[in-house]
PDB file of C-alpha atoms in Angstrom:
ATOM      1  CA  UNK N   1     -44.464 -81.897 -28.149  1.00  0.00           C
ATOM      2  CA  UNK N   2     -45.791 -78.538 -26.911  1.00  0.00           C
ATOM      3  CA  UNK N   3     -43.639 -75.518 -27.702  1.00  0.00           C
ATOM      4  CA  UNK N   4     -40.566 -75.174 -29.875  1.00  0.00           C
ATOM      5  CA  UNK N   5     -38.060 -77.965 -29.263  1.00  0.00           C
ATOM      6  CA  UNK N   6     -34.659 -77.589 -30.995  1.00  0.00           C
ATOM      7  CA  UNK N   7     -33.891 -81.248 -30.268  1.00  0.00           C
ATOM      8  CA  UNK N   8     -36.685 -82.556 -32.471  1.00  0.00           C
ATOM      9  CA  UNK N   9     -35.669 -83.709 -35.927  1.00  0.00           C
ATOM     10  CA  UNK N  10     -37.295 -82.158 -38.945  1.00  0.00           C
ATOM     11  CA  UNK N  11     -38.817 -78.736 -39.556  1.00  0.00           C
ATOM     12  CA  UNK N  12     -40.658 -77.054 -36.661  1.00  0.00           C
ATOM     13  CA  UNK N  13     -44.397 -76.507 -36.797  1.00  0.00           C
ATOM     14  CA  UNK N  14     -45.441 -73.625 -39.012  1.00  0.00           C
ATOM     15  CA  UNK N  15     -47.901 -71.048 -37.578  1.00  0.00           C
ATOM     16  CA  UNK N  16     -50.649 -72.469 -39.808  1.00  0.00           C
ATOM     17  CA  UNK N  17     -50.015 -76.014 -38.595  1.00  0.00           C
ATOM     18  CA  UNK N  18     -49.986 -74.942 -34.939  1.00  0.00           C
ATOM     19  CA  UNK N  19     -53.197 -72.959 -35.487  1.00  0.00           C
ATOM     20  CA  UNK N  20     -54.877 -75.938 -37.156  1.00  0.00           C
ATOM     21  CA  UNK N  21     -53.865 -78.333 -34.361  1.00  0.00           C
ATOM     22  CA  UNK N  22     -54.952 -75.835 -31.699  1.00  0.00           C
ATOM     23  CA  UNK N  23     -58.330 -75.123 -33.299  1.00  0.00           C
ATOM     24  CA  UNK N  24     -59.037 -78.827 -33.858  1.00  0.00           C
ATOM     25  CA  UNK N  25     -58.123 -79.608 -30.242  1.00  0.00           C
ATOM     26  CA  UNK N  26     -60.385 -76.794 -29.029  1.00  0.00           C
ATOM     27  CA  UNK N  27     -63.309 -77.949 -31.159  1.00  0.00           C
ATOM     28  CA  UNK N  28     -63.225 -81.574 -29.978  1.00  0.00           C
ATOM     29  CA  UNK N  29     -62.667 -80.597 -26.344  1.00  0.00           C
ATOM     30  CA  UNK N  30     -65.519 -78.076 -26.310  1.00  0.00           C
ATOM     31  CA  UNK N  31     -68.059 -80.625 -27.534  1.00  0.00           C
ATOM     32  CA  UNK N  32     -67.067 -82.972 -24.697  1.00  0.00           C
ATOM     33  CA  UNK N  33     -67.015 -80.552 -21.757  1.00  0.00           C
ATOM     34  CA  UNK N  34     -69.909 -78.184 -22.572  1.00  0.00           C
ATOM     35  CA  UNK N  35     -72.312 -79.587 -19.905  1.00  0.00           C
ATOM     36  CA  UNK N  36     -69.803 -78.907 -17.108  1.00  0.00           C
ATOM     37  CA  UNK N  37     -69.357 -75.360 -18.393  1.00  0.00           C
ATOM     38  CA  UNK N  38     -73.103 -74.650 -18.286  1.00  0.00           C
ATOM     39  CA  UNK N  39     -73.384 -75.956 -14.699  1.00  0.00           C
ATOM     40  CA  UNK N  40     -70.306 -73.980 -13.637  1.00  0.00           C
ATOM     41  CA  UNK N  41     -71.701 -70.734 -15.075  1.00  0.00           C
ATOM     42  CA  UNK N  42     -75.070 -71.255 -13.343  1.00  0.00           C
ATOM     43  CA  UNK N  43     -73.266 -71.655  -9.992  1.00  0.00           C
ATOM     44  CA  UNK N  44     -71.047 -68.634 -10.589  1.00  0.00           C
ATOM     45  CA  UNK N  45     -73.981 -66.343 -11.329  1.00  0.00           C
ATOM     46  CA  UNK N  46     -76.057 -67.446  -8.324  1.00  0.00           C
ATOM     47  CA  UNK N  47     -76.023 -64.904  -5.494  1.00  0.00           C
ATOM     48  CA  UNK N  48     -77.407 -67.310  -2.885  1.00  0.00           C
ATOM     49  CA  UNK N  49     -75.050 -69.716  -1.140  1.00  0.00           C
ATOM     50  CA  UNK N  50     -74.254 -72.939  -2.989  1.00  0.00           C
ATOM     51  CA  UNK N  51     -74.541 -75.650  -0.321  1.00  0.00           C
ATOM     52  CA  UNK N  52     -76.292 -79.011  -0.244  1.00  0.00           C
ATOM     53  CA  UNK N  53     -76.449 -78.935   3.576  1.00  0.00           C
ATOM     54  CA  UNK N  54     -78.239 -75.587   3.816  1.00  0.00           C
ATOM     55  CA  UNK N  55     -79.749 -74.964   0.349  1.00  0.00           C
ATOM     56  CA  UNK N  56     -80.767 -71.360  -0.227  1.00  0.00           C
ATOM     57  CA  UNK N  57     -80.659 -70.857  -3.974  1.00  0.00           C
ATOM     58  CA  UNK N  58     -81.986 -72.641  -7.032  1.00  0.00           C
ATOM     59  CA  UNK N  59     -78.834 -74.756  -7.384  1.00  0.00           C
ATOM     60  CA  UNK N  60     -76.968 -76.309  -4.454  1.00  0.00           C
ATOM     61  CA  UNK N  61     -75.063 -79.311  -5.839  1.00  0.00           C
ATOM     62  CA  UNK N  62     -73.689 -80.706  -9.081  1.00  0.00           C
ATOM     63  CA  UNK N  63     -76.121 -83.626  -9.343  1.00  0.00           C
ATOM     64  CA  UNK N  64     -79.070 -81.517  -8.161  1.00  0.00           C
ATOM     65  CA  UNK N  65     -78.250 -78.804 -10.710  1.00  0.00           C
ATOM     66  CA  UNK N  66     -77.904 -81.425 -13.440  1.00  0.00           C
ATOM     67  CA  UNK N  67     -81.334 -82.895 -12.646  1.00  0.00           C
ATOM     68  CA  UNK N  68     -82.935 -79.466 -12.336  1.00  0.00           C
ATOM     69  CA  UNK N  69     -81.598 -78.162 -15.658  1.00  0.00           C
ATOM     70  CA  UNK N  70     -82.511 -81.417 -17.425  1.00  0.00           C
ATOM     71  CA  UNK N  71     -86.087 -81.438 -16.053  1.00  0.00           C
ATOM     72  CA  UNK N  72     -86.808 -77.762 -16.668  1.00  0.00           C
ATOM     73  CA  UNK N  73     -84.938 -77.108 -19.904  1.00  0.00           C
ATOM     74  CA  UNK N  74     -84.199 -80.493 -21.479  1.00  0.00           C
ATOM     75  CA  UNK N  75     -80.990 -82.228 -22.494  1.00  0.00           C
ATOM     76  CA  UNK N  76     -80.130 -79.558 -25.064  1.00  0.00           C
ATOM     77  CA  UNK N  77     -79.744 -77.010 -22.236  1.00  0.00           C
ATOM     78  CA  UNK N  78     -76.327 -78.493 -21.444  1.00  0.00           C
ATOM     79  CA  UNK N  79     -75.188 -77.280 -24.847  1.00  0.00           C
ATOM     80  CA  UNK N  80     -76.746 -73.819 -24.613  1.00  0.00           C
ATOM     81  CA  UNK N  81     -74.534 -71.329 -26.359  1.00  0.00           C
ATOM     82  CA  UNK N  82     -72.647 -74.176 -28.014  1.00  0.00           C
ATOM     83  CA  UNK N  83     -72.248 -72.389 -31.363  1.00  0.00           C
ATOM     84  CA  UNK N  84     -70.557 -69.273 -29.912  1.00  0.00           C
ATOM     85  CA  UNK N  85     -68.688 -71.566 -27.516  1.00  0.00           C
ATOM     86  CA  UNK N  86     -67.396 -73.643 -30.427  1.00  0.00           C
ATOM     87  CA  UNK N  87     -66.405 -70.534 -32.337  1.00  0.00           C
ATOM     88  CA  UNK N  88     -64.652 -69.354 -29.170  1.00  0.00           C
ATOM     89  CA  UNK N  89     -62.810 -72.647 -28.698  1.00  0.00           C
ATOM     90  CA  UNK N  90     -61.713 -72.898 -32.327  1.00  0.00           C
ATOM     91  CA  UNK N  91     -60.548 -69.277 -32.447  1.00  0.00           C
ATOM     92  CA  UNK N  92     -58.945 -69.376 -28.996  1.00  0.00           C
ATOM     93  CA  UNK N  93     -57.130 -72.653 -29.618  1.00  0.00           C
ATOM     94  CA  UNK N  94     -55.771 -71.443 -32.942  1.00  0.00           C
ATOM     95  CA  UNK N  95     -54.475 -68.108 -31.619  1.00  0.00           C
ATOM     96  CA  UNK N  96     -53.158 -69.516 -28.327  1.00  0.00           C
ATOM     97  CA  UNK N  97     -51.126 -72.418 -29.692  1.00  0.00           C
ATOM     98  CA  UNK N  98     -49.881 -70.541 -32.771  1.00  0.00           C
ATOM     99  CA  UNK N  99     -48.734 -67.710 -30.483  1.00  0.00           C
ATOM    100  CA  UNK N 100     -47.179 -70.157 -28.017  1.00  0.00           C
ATOM    101  CA  UNK N 101     -45.175 -71.976 -30.675  1.00  0.00           C
ATOM    102  CA  UNK N 102     -44.053 -68.643 -32.147  1.00  0.00           C
ATOM    103  CA  UNK N 103     -43.029 -67.208 -28.765  1.00  0.00           C
ATOM    104  CA  UNK N 104     -41.101 -70.298 -27.635  1.00  0.00           C
ATOM    105  CA  UNK N 105     -39.235 -70.365 -30.962  1.00  0.00           C
ATOM    106  CA  UNK N 106     -38.519 -66.633 -30.579  1.00  0.00           C
ATOM    107  CA  UNK N 107     -37.109 -67.241 -27.080  1.00  0.00           C
ATOM    108  CA  UNK N 108     -34.809 -69.944 -28.437  1.00  0.00           C
ATOM    109  CA  UNK N 109     -33.563 -67.808 -31.311  1.00  0.00           C
ATOM    110  CA  UNK N 110     -33.246 -64.411 -29.591  1.00  0.00           C
ATOM    111  CA  UNK N 111     -32.312 -65.233 -25.976  1.00  0.00           C
ATOM    112  CA  UNK N 112     -30.050 -67.538 -24.003  1.00  0.00           C
ATOM    113  CA  UNK N 113     -32.988 -69.313 -22.334  1.00  0.00           C
ATOM    114  CA  UNK N 114     -33.955 -72.901 -23.100  1.00  0.00           C
ATOM    115  CA  UNK N 115     -37.323 -72.884 -24.843  1.00  0.00           C
ATOM    116  CA  UNK N 116     -38.329 -76.144 -23.137  1.00  0.00           C
ATOM    117  CA  UNK N 117     -37.978 -74.979 -19.507  1.00  0.00           C
ATOM    118  CA  UNK N 118     -41.057 -74.611 -17.311  1.00  0.00           C
ATOM    119  CA  UNK N 119     -40.363 -70.918 -16.642  1.00  0.00           C
ATOM    120  CA  UNK N 120     -40.285 -70.058 -20.333  1.00  0.00           C
ATOM    121  CA  UNK N 121     -43.490 -72.012 -20.874  1.00  0.00           C
ATOM    122  CA  UNK N 122     -45.150 -70.052 -18.034  1.00  0.00           C
ATOM    123  CA  UNK N 123     -44.347 -66.666 -19.587  1.00  0.00           C
ATOM    124  CA  UNK N 124     -45.019 -67.692 -23.196  1.00  0.00           C
ATOM    125  CA  UNK N 125     -48.198 -69.544 -22.218  1.00  0.00           C
ATOM    126  CA  UNK N 126     -49.525 -66.509 -20.354  1.00  0.00           C
ATOM    127  CA  UNK N 127     -48.745 -64.109 -23.197  1.00  0.00           C
ATOM    128  CA  UNK N 128     -50.244 -66.460 -25.786  1.00  0.00           C
ATOM    129  CA  UNK N 129     -53.441 -66.765 -23.753  1.00  0.00           C
ATOM    130  CA  UNK N 130     -53.711 -62.977 -23.364  1.00  0.00           C
ATOM    131  CA  UNK N 131     -53.440 -62.592 -27.140  1.00  0.00           C
ATOM    132  CA  UNK N 132     -56.155 -65.200 -27.660  1.00  0.00           C
ATOM    133  CA  UNK N 133     -58.370 -63.597 -25.003  1.00  0.00           C
ATOM    134  CA  UNK N 134     -58.324 -60.145 -26.591  1.00  0.00           C
ATOM    135  CA  UNK N 135     -59.200 -61.647 -29.980  1.00  0.00           C
ATOM    136  CA  UNK N 136     -61.928 -63.954 -28.649  1.00  0.00           C
ATOM    137  CA  UNK N 137     -63.522 -61.949 -25.784  1.00  0.00           C
ATOM    138  CA  UNK N 138     -66.717 -61.036 -27.749  1.00  0.00           C
ATOM    139  CA  UNK N 139     -67.378 -64.741 -28.377  1.00  0.00           C
ATOM    140  CA  UNK N 140     -66.821 -65.500 -24.687  1.00  0.00           C
ATOM    141  CA  UNK N 141     -69.372 -62.847 -23.691  1.00  0.00           C
ATOM    142  CA  UNK N 142     -71.909 -64.283 -26.134  1.00  0.00           C
ATOM    143  CA  UNK N 143     -71.254 -67.811 -24.842  1.00  0.00           C
ATOM    144  CA  UNK N 144     -71.855 -66.645 -21.256  1.00  0.00           C
ATOM    145  CA  UNK N 145     -75.107 -64.872 -22.145  1.00  0.00           C
ATOM    146  CA  UNK N 146     -76.472 -67.970 -23.895  1.00  0.00           C
ATOM    147  CA  UNK N 147     -75.462 -70.299 -21.057  1.00  0.00           C
ATOM    148  CA  UNK N 148     -76.941 -67.952 -18.437  1.00  0.00           C
ATOM    149  CA  UNK N 149     -80.397 -67.479 -19.949  1.00  0.00           C
ATOM    150  CA  UNK N 150     -83.226 -69.755 -18.942  1.00  0.00           C
ATOM    151  CA  UNK N 151     -86.702 -70.112 -20.416  1.00  0.00           C
ATOM    152  CA  UNK N 152     -88.195 -68.178 -22.173  1.00  0.00           C
ATOM    153  CA  UNK N 153     -85.043 -67.339 -24.093  1.00  0.00           C
ATOM    154  CA  UNK N 154     -83.981 -63.718 -24.459  1.00  0.00           C
ATOM    155  CA  UNK N 155     -81.829 -64.438 -27.524  1.00  0.00           C
ATOM    156  CA  UNK N 156     -83.227 -66.657 -30.280  1.00  0.00           C
ATOM    157  CA  UNK N 157     -79.889 -67.276 -32.000  1.00  0.00           C
ATOM    158  CA  UNK N 158     -76.378 -65.897 -32.391  1.00  0.00           C
ATOM    159  CA  UNK N 159     -77.339 -63.235 -34.922  1.00  0.00           C
ATOM    160  CA  UNK N 160     -80.205 -62.012 -32.745  1.00  0.00           C
ATOM    161  CA  UNK N 161     -77.926 -61.853 -29.696  1.00  0.00           C
ATOM    162  CA  UNK N 162     -75.259 -59.815 -31.500  1.00  0.00           C
ATOM    163  CA  UNK N 163     -77.758 -57.327 -32.964  1.00  0.00           C
ATOM    164  CA  UNK N 164     -79.695 -56.939 -29.679  1.00  0.00           C
ATOM    165  CA  UNK N 165     -76.586 -56.399 -27.564  1.00  0.00           C
ATOM    166  CA  UNK N 166     -75.111 -54.016 -30.149  1.00  0.00           C
ATOM    167  CA  UNK N 167     -78.248 -51.836 -30.274  1.00  0.00           C
ATOM    168  CA  UNK N 168     -79.179 -51.836 -26.573  1.00  0.00           C
ATOM    169  CA  UNK N 169     -75.789 -51.931 -24.851  1.00  0.00           C
ATOM    170  CA  UNK N 170     -73.204 -50.703 -27.345  1.00  0.00           C
ATOM    171  CA  UNK N 171     -69.958 -52.129 -28.717  1.00  0.00           C
ATOM    172  CA  UNK N 172     -68.080 -52.178 -25.418  1.00  0.00           C
ATOM    173  CA  UNK N 173     -70.553 -54.670 -23.939  1.00  0.00           C
ATOM    174  CA  UNK N 174     -68.768 -57.430 -25.882  1.00  0.00           C
ATOM    175  CA  UNK N 175     -65.631 -56.686 -23.831  1.00  0.00           C
ATOM    176  CA  UNK N 176     -67.271 -56.661 -20.412  1.00  0.00           C
ATOM    177  CA  UNK N 177     -65.152 -58.485 -17.886  1.00  0.00           C
ATOM    178  CA  UNK N 178     -61.993 -58.136 -19.990  1.00  0.00           C
ATOM    179  CA  UNK N 179     -59.909 -56.675 -17.119  1.00  0.00           C
ATOM    180  CA  UNK N 180     -60.421 -59.581 -14.678  1.00  0.00           C
ATOM    181  CA  UNK N 181     -60.131 -61.987 -17.604  1.00  0.00           C
ATOM    182  CA  UNK N 182     -56.665 -60.737 -18.535  1.00  0.00           C
ATOM    183  CA  UNK N 183     -55.659 -60.640 -14.861  1.00  0.00           C
ATOM    184  CA  UNK N 184     -56.707 -64.266 -14.510  1.00  0.00           C
ATOM    185  CA  UNK N 185     -55.789 -65.708 -17.887  1.00  0.00           C
ATOM    186  CA  UNK N 186     -52.079 -64.869 -17.780  1.00  0.00           C
ATOM    187  CA  UNK N 187     -51.339 -66.796 -14.566  1.00  0.00           C
ATOM    188  CA  UNK N 188     -53.965 -69.461 -15.347  1.00  0.00           C
ATOM    189  CA  UNK N 189     -52.674 -70.323 -18.821  1.00  0.00           C
ATOM    190  CA  UNK N 190     -49.093 -69.757 -17.739  1.00  0.00           C
ATOM    191  CA  UNK N 191     -49.530 -72.215 -14.869  1.00  0.00           C
ATOM    192  CA  UNK N 192     -51.197 -74.710 -17.209  1.00  0.00           C
ATOM    193  CA  UNK N 193     -48.177 -74.777 -19.502  1.00  0.00           C
ATOM    194  CA  UNK N 194     -45.815 -74.596 -16.495  1.00  0.00           C
ATOM    195  CA  UNK N 195     -47.256 -77.610 -14.682  1.00  0.00           C
ATOM    196  CA  UNK N 196     -47.829 -79.543 -17.924  1.00  0.00           C
ATOM    197  CA  UNK N 197     -44.145 -79.112 -18.722  1.00  0.00           C
ATOM    198  CA  UNK N 198     -43.139 -80.272 -15.236  1.00  0.00           C
ATOM    199  CA  UNK N 199     -45.507 -83.269 -15.156  1.00  0.00           C
ATOM    200  CA  UNK N 200     -44.438 -84.429 -18.628  1.00  0.00           C
ATOM    201  CA  UNK N 201     -40.780 -84.323 -17.582  1.00  0.00           C
ATOM    202  CA  UNK N 202     -41.523 -86.159 -14.326  1.00  0.00           C
ATOM    203  CA  UNK N 203     -43.339 -88.938 -16.166  1.00  0.00           C
ATOM    204  CA  UNK N 204     -40.903 -89.024 -19.080  1.00  0.00           C
ATOM    205  CA  UNK N 205     -37.476 -87.615 -18.068  1.00  0.00           C
ATOM    206  CA  UNK N 206     -35.969 -88.618 -21.420  1.00  0.00           C
ATOM    207  CA  UNK N 207     -38.671 -88.472 -24.116  1.00  0.00           C
ATOM    208  CA  UNK N 208     -37.879 -89.819 -27.526  1.00  0.00           C
ATOM    209  CA  UNK N 209     -37.015 -87.181 -30.067  1.00  0.00           C
ATOM    210  CA  UNK N 210     -39.905 -86.428 -32.383  1.00  0.00           C
ATOM    211  CA  UNK N 211     -42.479 -88.127 -30.154  1.00  0.00           C
ATOM    212  CA  UNK N 212     -45.261 -85.646 -29.505  1.00  0.00           C
ATOM    213  CA  UNK N 213     -46.809 -87.909 -26.891  1.00  0.00           C
ATOM    214  CA  UNK N 214     -50.472 -87.610 -27.827  1.00  0.00           C
ATOM    215  CA  UNK N 215     -51.487 -90.364 -25.417  1.00  0.00           C
ATOM    216  CA  UNK N 216     -52.799 -91.061 -21.931  1.00  0.00           C
ATOM    217  CA  UNK N 217     -49.733 -89.387 -20.412  1.00  0.00           C
ATOM    218  CA  UNK N 218     -50.706 -86.092 -22.050  1.00  0.00           C
ATOM    219  CA  UNK N 219     -54.256 -86.433 -20.734  1.00  0.00           C
ATOM    220  CA  UNK N 220     -53.114 -87.101 -17.158  1.00  0.00           C
ATOM    221  CA  UNK N 221     -50.513 -84.307 -17.145  1.00  0.00           C
ATOM    222  CA  UNK N 222     -52.954 -81.845 -18.677  1.00  0.00           C
ATOM    223  CA  UNK N 223     -55.688 -82.734 -16.178  1.00  0.00           C
ATOM    224  CA  UNK N 224     -53.385 -82.198 -13.213  1.00  0.00           C
ATOM    225  CA  UNK N 225     -52.112 -78.919 -14.620  1.00  0.00           C
ATOM    226  CA  UNK N 226     -55.663 -77.721 -15.265  1.00  0.00           C
ATOM    227  CA  UNK N 227     -56.933 -78.452 -11.749  1.00  0.00           C
ATOM    228  CA  UNK N 228     -54.022 -76.743  -9.994  1.00  0.00           C
ATOM    229  CA  UNK N 229     -54.180 -73.702 -12.271  1.00  0.00           C
ATOM    230  CA  UNK N 230     -57.948 -73.332 -11.967  1.00  0.00           C
ATOM    231  CA  UNK N 231     -57.935 -73.485  -8.166  1.00  0.00           C
ATOM    232  CA  UNK N 232     -55.298 -70.756  -7.906  1.00  0.00           C
ATOM    233  CA  UNK N 233     -56.987 -68.329 -10.325  1.00  0.00           C
ATOM    234  CA  UNK N 234     -60.674 -69.242  -9.894  1.00  0.00           C
ATOM    235  CA  UNK N 235     -61.995 -66.013  -8.249  1.00  0.00           C
ATOM    236  CA  UNK N 236     -61.090 -63.954 -11.325  1.00  0.00           C
ATOM    237  CA  UNK N 237     -63.139 -66.283 -13.515  1.00  0.00           C
ATOM    238  CA  UNK N 238     -66.125 -65.718 -11.228  1.00  0.00           C
ATOM    239  CA  UNK N 239     -65.679 -61.918 -11.360  1.00  0.00           C
ATOM    240  CA  UNK N 240     -65.584 -62.087 -15.152  1.00  0.00           C
ATOM    241  CA  UNK N 241     -68.834 -64.054 -15.357  1.00  0.00           C
ATOM    242  CA  UNK N 242     -70.635 -61.676 -12.971  1.00  0.00           C
ATOM    243  CA  UNK N 243     -69.552 -58.653 -15.014  1.00  0.00           C
ATOM    244  CA  UNK N 244     -70.389 -60.247 -18.362  1.00  0.00           C
ATOM    245  CA  UNK N 245     -74.078 -60.591 -17.475  1.00  0.00           C
ATOM    246  CA  UNK N 246     -74.399 -56.943 -16.445  1.00  0.00           C
ATOM    247  CA  UNK N 247     -77.458 -55.450 -18.161  1.00  0.00           C
ATOM    248  CA  UNK N 248     -78.899 -58.958 -18.424  1.00  0.00           C
ATOM    249  CA  UNK N 249     -80.604 -58.941 -14.996  1.00  0.00           C
ATOM    250  CA  UNK N 250     -84.200 -59.393 -16.216  1.00  0.00           C
ATOM    251  CA  UNK N 251     -83.391 -62.756 -17.792  1.00  0.00           C
ATOM    252  CA  UNK N 252     -81.690 -63.876 -14.570  1.00  0.00           C
ATOM    253  CA  UNK N 253     -84.502 -62.891 -12.174  1.00  0.00           C
ATOM    254  CA  UNK N 254     -86.243 -66.288 -11.993  1.00  0.00           C
ATOM    255  CA  UNK N 255     -82.960 -67.978 -11.023  1.00  0.00           C
ATOM    256  CA  UNK N 256     -82.813 -65.992  -7.757  1.00  0.00           C
ATOM    257  CA  UNK N 257     -81.296 -62.706  -6.613  1.00  0.00           C
ATOM    258  CA  UNK N 258     -79.487 -60.507  -9.120  1.00  0.00           C
ATOM    259  CA  UNK N 259     -76.890 -57.784  -8.637  1.00  0.00           C
ATOM    260  CA  UNK N 260     -75.445 -54.949 -10.694  1.00  0.00           C
ATOM    261  CA  UNK N 261     -71.759 -54.072 -10.436  1.00  0.00           C
ATOM    262  CA  UNK N 262     -70.072 -50.795 -11.392  1.00  0.00           C
ATOM    263  CA  UNK N 263     -66.762 -52.486 -12.124  1.00  0.00           C
ATOM    264  CA  UNK N 264     -64.249 -55.077 -10.974  1.00  0.00           C
ATOM    265  CA  UNK N 265     -63.523 -53.524  -7.572  1.00  0.00           C
ATOM    266  CA  UNK N 266     -67.216 -53.018  -6.800  1.00  0.00           C
ATOM    267  CA  UNK N 267     -67.892 -56.627  -7.815  1.00  0.00           C
ATOM    268  CA  UNK N 268     -65.193 -57.917  -5.468  1.00  0.00           C
ATOM    269  CA  UNK N 269     -66.417 -55.771  -2.551  1.00  0.00           C
ATOM    270  CA  UNK N 270     -70.096 -56.719  -2.970  1.00  0.00           C
ATOM    271  CA  UNK N 271     -69.330 -60.436  -3.177  1.00  0.00           C
ATOM    272  CA  UNK N 272     -67.085 -60.245  -0.095  1.00  0.00           C
ATOM    273  CA  UNK N 273     -69.757 -58.393   1.922  1.00  0.00           C
ATOM    274  CA  UNK N 274     -72.804 -60.434   0.872  1.00  0.00           C
ATOM    275  CA  UNK N 275     -71.412 -63.880   0.169  1.00  0.00           C
ATOM    276  CA  UNK N 276     -68.199 -64.045   2.171  1.00  0.00           C
ATOM    277  CA  UNK N 277     -64.915 -65.666   1.224  1.00  0.00           C
ATOM    278  CA  UNK N 278     -66.688 -68.808  -0.029  1.00  0.00           C
ATOM    279  CA  UNK N 279     -68.540 -66.630  -2.524  1.00  0.00           C
ATOM    280  CA  UNK N 280     -65.318 -66.231  -4.487  1.00  0.00           C
ATOM    281  CA  UNK N 281     -65.256 -69.988  -5.093  1.00  0.00           C
ATOM    282  CA  UNK N 282     -68.881 -70.663  -6.068  1.00  0.00           C
ATOM    283  CA  UNK N 283     -69.003 -73.314  -8.761  1.00  0.00           C
ATOM    284  CA  UNK N 284     -65.460 -74.511  -8.035  1.00  0.00           C
ATOM    285  CA  UNK N 285     -66.444 -78.205  -7.946  1.00  0.00           C
ATOM    286  CA  UNK N 286     -67.882 -78.422 -11.481  1.00  0.00           C
ATOM    287  CA  UNK N 287     -65.179 -76.010 -12.596  1.00  0.00           C
ATOM    288  CA  UNK N 288     -62.427 -78.359 -11.384  1.00  0.00           C
ATOM    289  CA  UNK N 289     -64.057 -81.278 -13.178  1.00  0.00           C
ATOM    290  CA  UNK N 290     -64.320 -79.133 -16.283  1.00  0.00           C
ATOM    291  CA  UNK N 291     -60.744 -77.836 -15.925  1.00  0.00           C
ATOM    292  CA  UNK N 292     -59.352 -81.356 -15.574  1.00  0.00           C
ATOM    293  CA  UNK N 293     -61.226 -82.588 -18.636  1.00  0.00           C
ATOM    294  CA  UNK N 294     -60.767 -79.409 -20.668  1.00  0.00           C
ATOM    295  CA  UNK N 295     -57.034 -78.955 -20.114  1.00  0.00           C
ATOM    296  CA  UNK N 296     -56.352 -82.687 -20.295  1.00  0.00           C
ATOM    297  CA  UNK N 297     -58.258 -83.126 -23.542  1.00  0.00           C
ATOM    298  CA  UNK N 298     -56.843 -79.910 -25.026  1.00  0.00           C
ATOM    299  CA  UNK N 299     -53.233 -81.024 -24.585  1.00  0.00           C
ATOM    300  CA  UNK N 300     -54.126 -84.602 -25.545  1.00  0.00           C
ATOM    301  CA  UNK N 301     -55.803 -83.609 -28.799  1.00  0.00           C
ATOM    302  CA  UNK N 302     -53.267 -80.895 -29.581  1.00  0.00           C
ATOM    303  CA  UNK N 303     -50.397 -83.374 -29.339  1.00  0.00           C
ATOM    304  CA  UNK N 304     -52.475 -85.921 -31.259  1.00  0.00           C
ATOM    305  CA  UNK N 305     -53.040 -83.518 -34.168  1.00  0.00           C
ATOM    306  CA  UNK N 306     -49.427 -82.280 -34.061  1.00  0.00           C
ATOM    307  CA  UNK N 307     -48.254 -85.872 -34.268  1.00  0.00           C
ATOM    308  CA  UNK N 308     -50.597 -86.473 -37.206  1.00  0.00           C
ATOM    309  CA  UNK N 309     -49.308 -83.364 -39.006  1.00  0.00           C
ATOM    310  CA  UNK N 310     -45.676 -84.399 -38.476  1.00  0.00           C
ATOM    311  CA  UNK N 311     -46.434 -87.923 -39.723  1.00  0.00           C
ATOM    312  CA  UNK N 312     -48.081 -86.540 -42.869  1.00  0.00           C
ATOM    313  CA  UNK N 313     -45.184 -84.127 -43.442  1.00  0.00           C
ATOM    314  CA  UNK N 314     -42.652 -86.939 -43.032  1.00  0.00           C
ATOM    315  CA  UNK N 315     -44.616 -89.149 -45.427  1.00  0.00           C
ATOM    316  CA  UNK N 316     -44.756 -86.332 -47.995  1.00  0.00           C
ATOM    317  CA  UNK N 317     -40.995 -85.781 -47.669  1.00  0.00           C
ATOM    318  CA  UNK N 318     -40.294 -89.474 -48.191  1.00  0.00           C
ATOM    319  CA  UNK N 319     -42.605 -89.561 -51.200  1.00  0.00           C
ATOM    320  CA  UNK N 320     -40.971 -86.491 -52.746  1.00  0.00           C
ATOM    321  CA  UNK N 321     -37.499 -87.961 -52.236  1.00  0.00           C
ATOM    322  CA  UNK N 322     -38.482 -91.216 -53.900  1.00  0.00           C
ATOM    323  CA  UNK N 323     -40.002 -89.344 -56.843  1.00  0.00           C
ATOM    324  CA  UNK N 324     -36.841 -87.254 -57.231  1.00  0.00           C
ATOM    325  CA  UNK N 325     -34.674 -90.369 -57.125  1.00  0.00           C
ATOM    326  CA  UNK N 326     -36.801 -92.004 -59.793  1.00  0.00           C
ATOM    327  CA  UNK N 327     -36.567 -88.889 -61.956  1.00  0.00           C
ATOM    328  CA  UNK N 328     -32.761 -88.795 -61.504  1.00  0.00           C
ATOM    329  CA  UNK N 329     -32.357 -92.460 -62.521  1.00  0.00           C
ATOM    330  CA  UNK N 330     -34.426 -91.933 -65.663  1.00  0.00           C
TER     331      UNK N 330
END
């Protein structure tokens, strides 16, 4: 069960419960998909063409990049920036799902629209993701910096990264790439919830009331929704990553060519001129794998934890009723 459903028996999820389920889902998912995220970011930041047929840059294929990173930086490199990434996932999941549950319930109570339609989920999902993005953007920037740096490391740890960036680049550096992020995240998250809603209804036209469906069906529907959404909105994710590493060129030099961009429009123009249309989709392959796993696992674990919360709540209700009955009889 994702979003407010008036047909479900019992009390709806409270904001705290939705936040807990969302943060737990984000934490578990992040630990599983971190290696794909590191590979995707390396591809996105590479100026040279990513092609196994005519290799020009340091990385030119998923398996080649995996071997290269493992040989040069060790297995732990696939979890570079994992602490800020985990903080990002926990925070983002909590804000996104709490906002989504709140907004869908608000739609049901204040409008004539059905809170369980795909269109409502698109709008509410996009707005919820924008809220989470504004709150969590500094953590996303830190995660990108850690994943992008090679050896020797520029930032020793999270505290060192925050203090260095604050002193040398100012407060606004933590919100670099926010414009393309918001432009991308609304349709991306909206489409995730939109297609997840559609796929769940196609696979289960008449779901049982109260069944939150934390099972393989959720994983499959989430994976499909994630891949479609990511393909449609991918260029904006690439623009965001390029802008987030602005001022970080020295640490990127040994990976290949580096570029500086004055803003979103300049970034788009330079990529189009130097790298062509395919440049907007660098790193799409590992990103699709990551999107399928990330979105699939996020919805899977979210529904799993929601189901667990509802089971505990129902058990507590039953226990309280039995205690009251015993007290009344005595």
